[in-house]
C-alpha positions as a Markdown table, in Angstrom:
| # | Residue | x | y | z |
|---|---|---|---|---|
| 1 | Unk | 10.0 | 6.5 | -19.3 |
| 2 | Unk | 8.9 | 3.9 | -16.6 |
| 3 | Unk | 10.0 | 3.8 | -13.0 |
| 4 | Unk | 11.8 | 0.8 | -13.6 |
| 5 | Unk | 13.7 | 2.4 | -16.4 |
| 6 | Unk | 14.6 | 5.2 | -14.6 |
| 7 | Unk | 15.8 | 3.5 | -11.7 |
| 8 | Unk | 17.9 | 1.0 | -13.6 |
| 9 | Unk | 19.5 | 3.6 | -15.6 |
| 10 | Unk | 20.5 | 5.7 | -12.6 |
| 11 | Unk | 21.9 | 2.5 | -11.2 |
| 12 | Unk | 23.8 | 1.6 | -14.2 |
| 13 | Unk | 25.6 | 5.2 | -14.3 |
| 14 | Unk | 26.4 | 4.9 | -10.8 |
| 15 | Unk | 27.9 | 1.5 | -11.2 |
| 16 | Unk | 30.0 | 2.7 | -14.2 |
| 17 | Unk | 31.5 | 5.4 | -11.8 |
| 18 | Unk | 32.3 | 2.7 | -9.3 |
| 19 | Unk | 33.9 | 0.5 | -11.9 |
| 20 | Unk | 35.8 | 3.3 | -13.3 |
| 21 | Unk | 37.4 | 4.0 | -10.0 |
| 22 | Unk | 38.3 | 0.3 | -9.6 |
| 23 | Unk | 40.0 | 0.3 | -13.1 |
| 24 | Unk | 42.2 | 3.3 | -12.1 |
| 25 | Unk | 43.0 | 1.8 | -8.7 |
| 26 | Unk | 46.7 | 0.9 | -7.6 |
| 27 | Unk | 47.9 | -2.5 | -8.0 |
| 28 | Unk | 49.3 | -4.5 | -4.9 |
| 29 | Unk | 51.8 | -5.8 | -7.2 |
| 30 | Unk | 53.0 | -2.4 | -8.3 |
| 31 | Unk | 51.5 | -2.3 | -11.7 |
| 32 | Unk | 51.5 | 0.6 | -14.1 |
| 33 | Unk | 48.7 | 2.8 | -13.6 |
| 34 | Unk | 50.1 | 5.7 | -15.0 |
| 35 | Unk | 49.7 | 7.4 | -18.3 |
| 36 | Unk | 50.9 | 5.8 | -21.4 |
| 37 | Unk | 50.6 | 6.9 | -25.0 |
| 38 | Unk | 48.5 | 10.0 | -25.0 |
| 39 | Unk | 48.6 | 12.4 | -22.0 |
| 40 | Unk | 46.0 | 11.6 | -19.2 |
| 41 | Unk | 45.5 | 8.0 | -20.6 |
| 42 | Unk | 45.0 | 5.6 | -18.0 |
| 43 | Unk | 45.6 | 1.8 | -18.1 |
| 44 | Unk | 43.5 | -0.6 | -16.1 |
| 45 | Unk | 45.6 | -2.8 | -13.7 |
| 46 | Unk | 44.2 | -5.7 | -11.7 |
| 47 | Unk | 44.9 | -6.0 | -8.1 |
| 48 | Unk | 45.0 | -4.1 | -4.9 |
| 49 | Unk | 42.0 | -2.8 | -2.7 |
| 50 | Unk | 39.5 | -0.5 | -3.4 |
| 51 | Unk | 37.9 | 1.3 | -0.4 |
| 52 | Unk | 34.7 | 3.5 | -0.2 |
| 53 | Unk | 34.1 | 5.8 | 2.5 |
| 54 | Unk | 30.5 | 7.0 | 2.8 |
| 55 | Unk | 28.4 | 9.1 | 4.9 |
| 56 | Unk | 25.5 | 6.7 | 4.8 |
| 57 | Unk | 25.0 | 4.4 | 7.8 |
| 58 | Unk | 24.2 | 1.3 | 6.0 |
| 59 | Unk | 22.9 | -0.3 | 2.8 |
| 60 | Unk | 19.1 | -0.3 | 2.8 |
| 61 | Unk | 19.2 | -3.7 | 1.5 |
| 62 | Unk | 21.6 | -6.2 | -0.1 |
| 63 | Unk | 19.0 | -8.8 | -0.8 |
| 64 | Unk | 18.5 | -8.8 | -4.5 |
| 65 | Unk | 14.7 | -8.9 | -4.1 |
| 66 | Unk | 14.6 | -6.2 | -1.7 |
| 67 | Unk | 17.3 | -3.9 | -3.2 |
| 68 | Unk | 15.6 | -0.8 | -4.7 |
| 69 | Unk | 17.8 | 2.5 | -4.3 |
| 70 | Unk | 19.9 | 3.7 | -7.0 |
| 71 | Unk | 23.2 | 3.6 | -5.1 |
| 72 | Unk | 22.6 | 0.3 | -3.5 |
| 73 | Unk | 21.5 | -1.2 | -6.8 |
| 74 | Unk | 24.7 | 0.2 | -8.5 |
| 75 | Unk | 26.9 | -1.3 | -5.9 |
| 76 | Unk | 25.3 | -4.6 | -5.9 |
| 77 | Unk | 25.0 | -5.0 | -9.9 |
| 78 | Unk | 28.8 | -4.1 | -10.1 |
| 79 | Unk | 30.1 | -6.7 | -7.4 |
| 80 | Unk | 27.5 | -9.2 | -6.2 |
| 81 | Unk | 24.4 | -9.7 | -8.3 |
| 82 | Unk | 24.0 | -10.5 | -11.8 |
| 83 | Unk | 20.8 | -9.9 | -13.8 |
| 84 | Unk | 19.4 | -11.1 | -17.2 |
| 85 | Unk | 20.5 | -7.9 | -18.9 |
| 86 | Unk | 21.9 | -4.6 | -17.9 |
| 87 | Unk | 22.6 | -1.2 | -19.2 |
| 88 | Unk | 25.7 | -0.6 | -21.1 |
| 89 | Unk | 28.6 | 1.1 | -19.0 |
| 90 | Unk | 29.6 | 4.0 | -21.1 |
| 91 | Unk | 30.6 | 7.7 | -20.8 |
| 92 | Unk | 28.5 | 8.3 | -24.0 |
| 93 | Unk | 24.8 | 9.0 | -22.7 |
| 94 | Unk | 23.5 | 7.3 | -26.0 |
| 95 | Unk | 25.4 | 4.1 | -25.3 |
| 96 | Unk | 24.7 | 4.2 | -21.6 |
| 97 | Unk | 20.9 | 4.1 | -22.1 |
| 98 | Unk | 21.2 | 0.8 | -24.3 |
| 99 | Unk | 20.7 | -2.8 | -23.1 |
| 100 | Unk | 23.4 | -5.4 | -23.2 |
| 101 | Unk | 23.4 | -9.0 | -22.0 |
| 102 | Unk | 24.4 | -10.0 | -18.8 |
| 103 | Unk | 23.4 | -13.6 | -17.6 |
| 104 | Unk | 21.3 | -14.1 | -20.9 |
| 105 | Unk | 22.8 | -14.4 | -24.3 |
| 106 | Unk | 21.0 | -11.6 | -25.6 |
| 107 | Unk | 18.5 | -9.0 | -24.5 |
| 108 | Unk | 15.4 | -11.0 | -24.6 |
| 109 | Unk | 13.0 | -12.3 | -27.2 |
| 110 | Unk | 9.4 | -11.1 | -27.5 |
| 111 | Unk | 6.4 | -12.8 | -29.0 |
| 112 | Unk | 2.7 | -12.5 | -29.1 |
| 113 | Unk | 3.1 | -8.8 | -29.4 |
| 114 | Unk | 5.2 | -8.3 | -26.5 |
| 115 | Unk | 3.2 | -10.5 | -23.9 |
| 116 | Unk | 5.7 | -13.3 | -23.8 |
| 117 | Unk | 9.4 | -12.7 | -23.1 |
| 118 | Unk | 12.2 | -15.4 | -23.3 |
| 119 | Unk | 15.9 | -15.3 | -22.3 |
| 120 | Unk | 18.3 | -17.9 | -22.8 |
| 121 | Unk | 21.0 | -18.1 | -20.1 |
| 122 | Unk | 24.8 | -18.4 | -20.8 |
| 123 | Unk | 26.8 | -21.7 | -19.8 |
| 124 | Unk | 29.1 | -21.9 | -16.9 |
| 125 | Unk | 27.6 | -19.8 | -14.5 |
| 126 | Unk | 27.9 | -20.4 | -10.8 |
| 127 | Unk | 27.1 | -19.0 | -7.4 |
| 128 | Unk | 29.9 | -18.7 | -4.9 |
| 129 | Unk | 29.4 | -22.1 | -3.5 |
| 130 | Unk | 29.5 | -23.7 | -7.0 |
| 131 | Unk | 25.8 | -24.0 | -7.4 |
| 132 | Unk | 25.2 | -23.7 | -11.2 |
| 133 | Unk | 22.9 | -20.8 | -12.2 |
| 134 | Unk | 20.0 | -22.1 | -14.3 |
| 135 | Unk | 16.6 | -21.0 | -15.0 |
| 136 | Unk | 15.4 | -22.5 | -11.8 |
| 137 | Unk | 17.4 | -20.1 | -9.7 |
| 138 | Unk | 16.3 | -17.2 | -11.7 |
| 139 | Unk | 12.5 | -18.3 | -11.5 |
| 140 | Unk | 12.9 | -18.8 | -7.8 |
| 141 | Unk | 14.5 | -15.4 | -7.2 |
| 142 | Unk | 11.6 | -13.7 | -9.0 |
| 143 | Unk | 9.1 | -15.7 | -7.0 |
| 144 | Unk | 10.5 | -14.2 | -3.7 |
| 145 | Unk | 9.1 | -10.8 | -4.7 |
| 146 | Unk | 5.6 | -12.1 | -4.3 |
| 147 | Unk | 6.2 | -12.9 | -0.6 |
| 148 | Unk | 5.5 | -9.3 | 0.4 |
| 149 | Unk | 5.2 | -10.1 | 4.0 |
| 150 | Unk | 8.9 | -11.5 | 4.2 |
| 151 | Unk | 10.5 | -9.8 | 1.1 |
| 152 | Unk | 9.8 | -6.1 | 1.8 |
| 153 | Unk | 10.8 | -2.7 | 0.2 |
| 154 | Unk | 11.6 | -4.2 | -3.3 |
| 155 | Unk | 10.0 | -3.5 | -6.7 |
| 156 | Unk | 6.8 | -5.0 | -7.6 |
| 157 | Unk | 6.9 | -5.2 | -11.4 |
| 158 | Unk | 6.8 | -9.1 | -11.6 |
| 159 | Unk | 3.6 | -8.9 | -9.3 |
| 160 | Unk | 2.0 | -6.2 | -11.7 |
| 161 | Unk | 3.1 | -7.5 | -14.9 |
| 162 | Unk | 2.9 | -11.3 | -14.8 |
| 163 | Unk | -0.1 | -13.2 | -16.0 |
| 164 | Unk | -1.3 | -14.2 | -12.6 |
| 165 | Unk | -5.0 | -13.5 | -11.4 |
| 166 | Unk | -5.6 | -11.0 | -8.7 |
| 167 | Unk | -7.4 | -11.7 | -5.4 |
| 168 | Unk | -10.6 | -9.6 | -4.5 |
| 169 | Unk | -8.6 | -7.2 | -2.4 |
| 170 | Unk | -6.3 | -6.7 | -5.5 |
| 171 | Unk | -3.3 | -8.6 | -4.3 |
| 172 | Unk | -1.8 | -11.5 | -6.4 |
| 173 | Unk | -3.3 | -14.8 | -6.0 |
| 174 | Unk | 0.2 | -16.2 | -5.6 |
| 175 | Unk | 1.6 | -15.5 | -2.2 |
| 176 | Unk | 5.2 | -16.4 | -2.8 |
| 177 | Unk | 7.3 | -19.5 | -2.3 |
| 178 | Unk | 7.2 | -19.6 | 1.6 |
| 179 | Unk | 3.5 | -19.6 | 1.8 |
| 180 | Unk | 2.9 | -21.7 | -1.4 |
| 181 | Unk | -0.6 | -20.4 | -2.1 |
| 182 | Unk | -1.1 | -20.2 | -5.9 |
| 183 | Unk | 2.3 | -21.9 | -6.9 |
| 184 | Unk | 0.5 | -23.4 | -9.9 |
| 185 | Unk | -0.4 | -20.1 | -11.2 |
| 186 | Unk | 3.1 | -18.7 | -10.7 |
| 187 | Unk | 4.4 | -21.9 | -12.5 |
| 188 | Unk | 2.2 | -21.2 | -15.6 |
| 189 | Unk | 3.2 | -17.5 | -15.7 |
| 190 | Unk | 7.0 | -18.4 | -15.4 |
| 191 | Unk | 8.3 | -21.3 | -17.1 |
| 192 | Unk | 11.8 | -23.4 | -17.8 |
| 193 | Unk | 12.7 | -25.2 | -20.8 |
| 194 | Unk | 13.5 | -28.8 | -20.4 |
| 195 | Unk | 17.3 | -28.2 | -20.4 |
| 196 | Unk | 16.8 | -25.2 | -17.8 |
| 197 | Unk | 18.5 | -23.0 | -20.3 |
| 198 | Unk | 15.7 | -20.7 | -21.0 |
| 199 | Unk | 13.2 | -18.7 | -18.9 |
| 200 | Unk | 10.0 | -17.4 | -20.2 |
| 201 | Unk | 7.7 | -14.7 | -18.8 |
| 202 | Unk | 4.0 | -14.7 | -19.8 |
| 203 | Unk | 2.6 | -11.1 | -19.2 |
| 204 | Unk | -0.9 | -10.1 | -18.6 |
| 205 | Unk | -0.5 | -7.3 | -21.0 |
| 206 | Unk | 1.9 | -6.7 | -23.7 |
| 207 | Unk | 4.9 | -4.7 | -22.7 |
| 208 | Unk | 7.5 | -3.9 | -25.3 |
| 209 | Unk | 10.0 | -2.7 | -22.7 |
| 210 | Unk | 9.8 | -5.5 | -20.1 |
| 211 | Unk | 13.3 | -6.4 | -20.9 |
| 212 | Unk | 14.3 | -2.9 | -19.2 |
| 213 | Unk | 12.5 | -4.2 | -16.2 |
| 214 | Unk | 15.0 | -7.4 | -15.8 |
| 215 | Unk | 17.8 | -5.1 | -15.4 |
| 216 | Unk | 16.6 | -4.8 | -11.6 |
| 217 | Unk | 18.1 | -7.2 | -9.0 |
| 218 | Unk | 14.8 | -8.4 | -8.3 |
| 219 | Unk | 15.3 | -10.3 | -11.5 |
| 220 | Unk | 18.6 | -11.9 | -10.0 |
| 221 | Unk | 18.7 | -15.4 | -9.2 |
| 222 | Unk | 18.7 | -17.1 | -5.8 |
| 223 | Unk | 19.2 | -20.8 | -5.2 |
| 224 | Unk | 15.9 | -22.1 | -3.1 |
| 225 | Unk | 18.2 | -24.3 | -0.7 |
| 226 | Unk | 20.3 | -21.2 | 0.3 |
| 227 | Unk | 17.1 | -18.9 | 0.9 |
| 228 | Unk | 17.0 | -17.9 | 4.5 |
| 229 | Unk | 14.2 | -15.3 | 4.1 |
| 230 | Unk | 14.8 | -12.0 | 5.9 |
| 231 | Unk | 18.3 | -13.1 | 7.0 |
| 232 | Unk | 19.3 | -13.3 | 3.2 |
| 233 | Unk | 19.7 | -9.8 | 3.4 |
| 234 | Unk | 23.0 | -10.0 | 5.1 |
| 235 | Unk | 23.9 | -13.5 | 4.0 |
| 236 | Unk | 23.4 | -13.7 | 0.4 |
| 237 | Unk | 25.2 | -16.1 | -2.3 |
| 238 | Unk | 26.9 | -14.0 | -5.0 |
| 239 | Unk | 26.4 | -14.5 | -8.5 |
| 240 | Unk | 29.0 | -11.7 | -9.4 |
| 241 | Unk | 32.7 | -11.3 | -9.3 |
| 242 | Unk | 33.0 | -10.8 | -5.4 |
| 243 | Unk | 31.5 | -12.3 | -2.3 |
| 244 | Unk | 31.0 | -11.1 | 1.2 |
| 245 | Unk | 33.6 | -12.0 | 3.8 |
| 246 | Unk | 32.5 | -9.6 | 6.5 |
| 247 | Unk | 29.5 | -7.6 | 7.0 |
| 248 | Unk | 28.7 | -5.5 | 10.0 |
| 249 | Unk | 25.6 | -3.8 | 9.1 |
| 250 | Unk | 26.0 | 0.0 | 9.7 |
| 251 | Unk | 29.9 | -0.2 | 10.1 |
| 252 | Unk | 31.5 | -2.1 | 7.4 |
| 253 | Unk | 31.2 | -4.3 | 4.3 |
| 254 | Unk | 34.2 | -6.4 | 2.9 |
| 255 | Unk | 34.1 | -8.1 | -0.3 |
| 256 | Unk | 36.6 | -10.5 | -1.7 |
| 257 | Unk | 36.9 | -12.1 | -5.0 |
| 258 | Unk | 34.3 | -14.9 | -5.7 |
| 259 | Unk | 36.4 | -18.0 | -6.9 |
| 260 | Unk | 33.4 | -19.6 | -8.9 |
| 261 | Unk | 33.0 | -16.4 | -10.9 |
| 262 | Unk | 34.2 | -16.9 | -14.5 |
| 263 | Unk | 35.2 | -13.9 | -16.6 |
| 264 | Unk | 34.6 | -15.9 | -19.8 |
| 265 | Unk | 30.8 | -15.8 | -18.8 |
| 266 | Unk | 30.8 | -12.1 | -17.9 |
| 267 | Unk | 31.9 | -9.5 | -20.4 |
| 268 | Unk | 30.0 | -6.7 | -18.2 |
| 269 | Unk | 32.1 | -6.5 | -15.2 |
| 270 | Unk | 36.1 | -5.9 | -15.2 |
| 271 | Unk | 36.4 | -6.8 | -11.4 |
| 272 | Unk | 39.9 | -5.2 | -11.2 |
| 273 | Unk | 40.3 | -4.9 | -7.4 |
| 274 | Unk | 41.3 | -8.1 | -5.3 |
| 275 | Unk | 38.9 | -6.8 | -2.6 |
């Protein structure tokens, strides 16, 4: 199993636990969270506040392209960042290892024996500021991983897998969106359909499991106009059900509902708590 697959599966399982806690949390409206029917059965109730207490001092990163540890990936995937596909959340180990659509309408289509992968996006998805999530935002988000002098610590699967030439020193000939060197090479490797609904990744070598890689938040969307480079780590735009209201790194992080998140576009996250 690849490193990407292992990391993403760990993240998915951790996210399942977090979301299960949220589903069983108390409601500020006093809704029924007790057993009903069979003994021990719990009924999910929306509302209330879910609080995590942790011995860790801070998240390593919340910037989706820099996030690369299991617990941090799980938290962000559950609450802040959507990806093209994700792992099924299930107590069944066999189901938990399967892919399900997230932002994409399916788990991706491979052609040319796995060298070309395409994903069509769902309609109606938005960031917290109302900016539509299209192919352009996904493509830009992935491009940030190439700016290794600014976007540090994140996974480099896009750099190693996309059909972009390497310089003599082995680094990518594309240096990311801030530098701009080799932009035309990236634009050939990652393309958008005319209607901005479908993103296509052209790989250097066939990869039958490339869609597993896109579970990582490195493939999450970022609007170019909102990108603040290193500062995006603490002031990102959410594509998930919650957004940051307060973040004092090393002390506390408070999330509240993202009013632009539409449950109709997201059958992956239940988003029960209010904050």
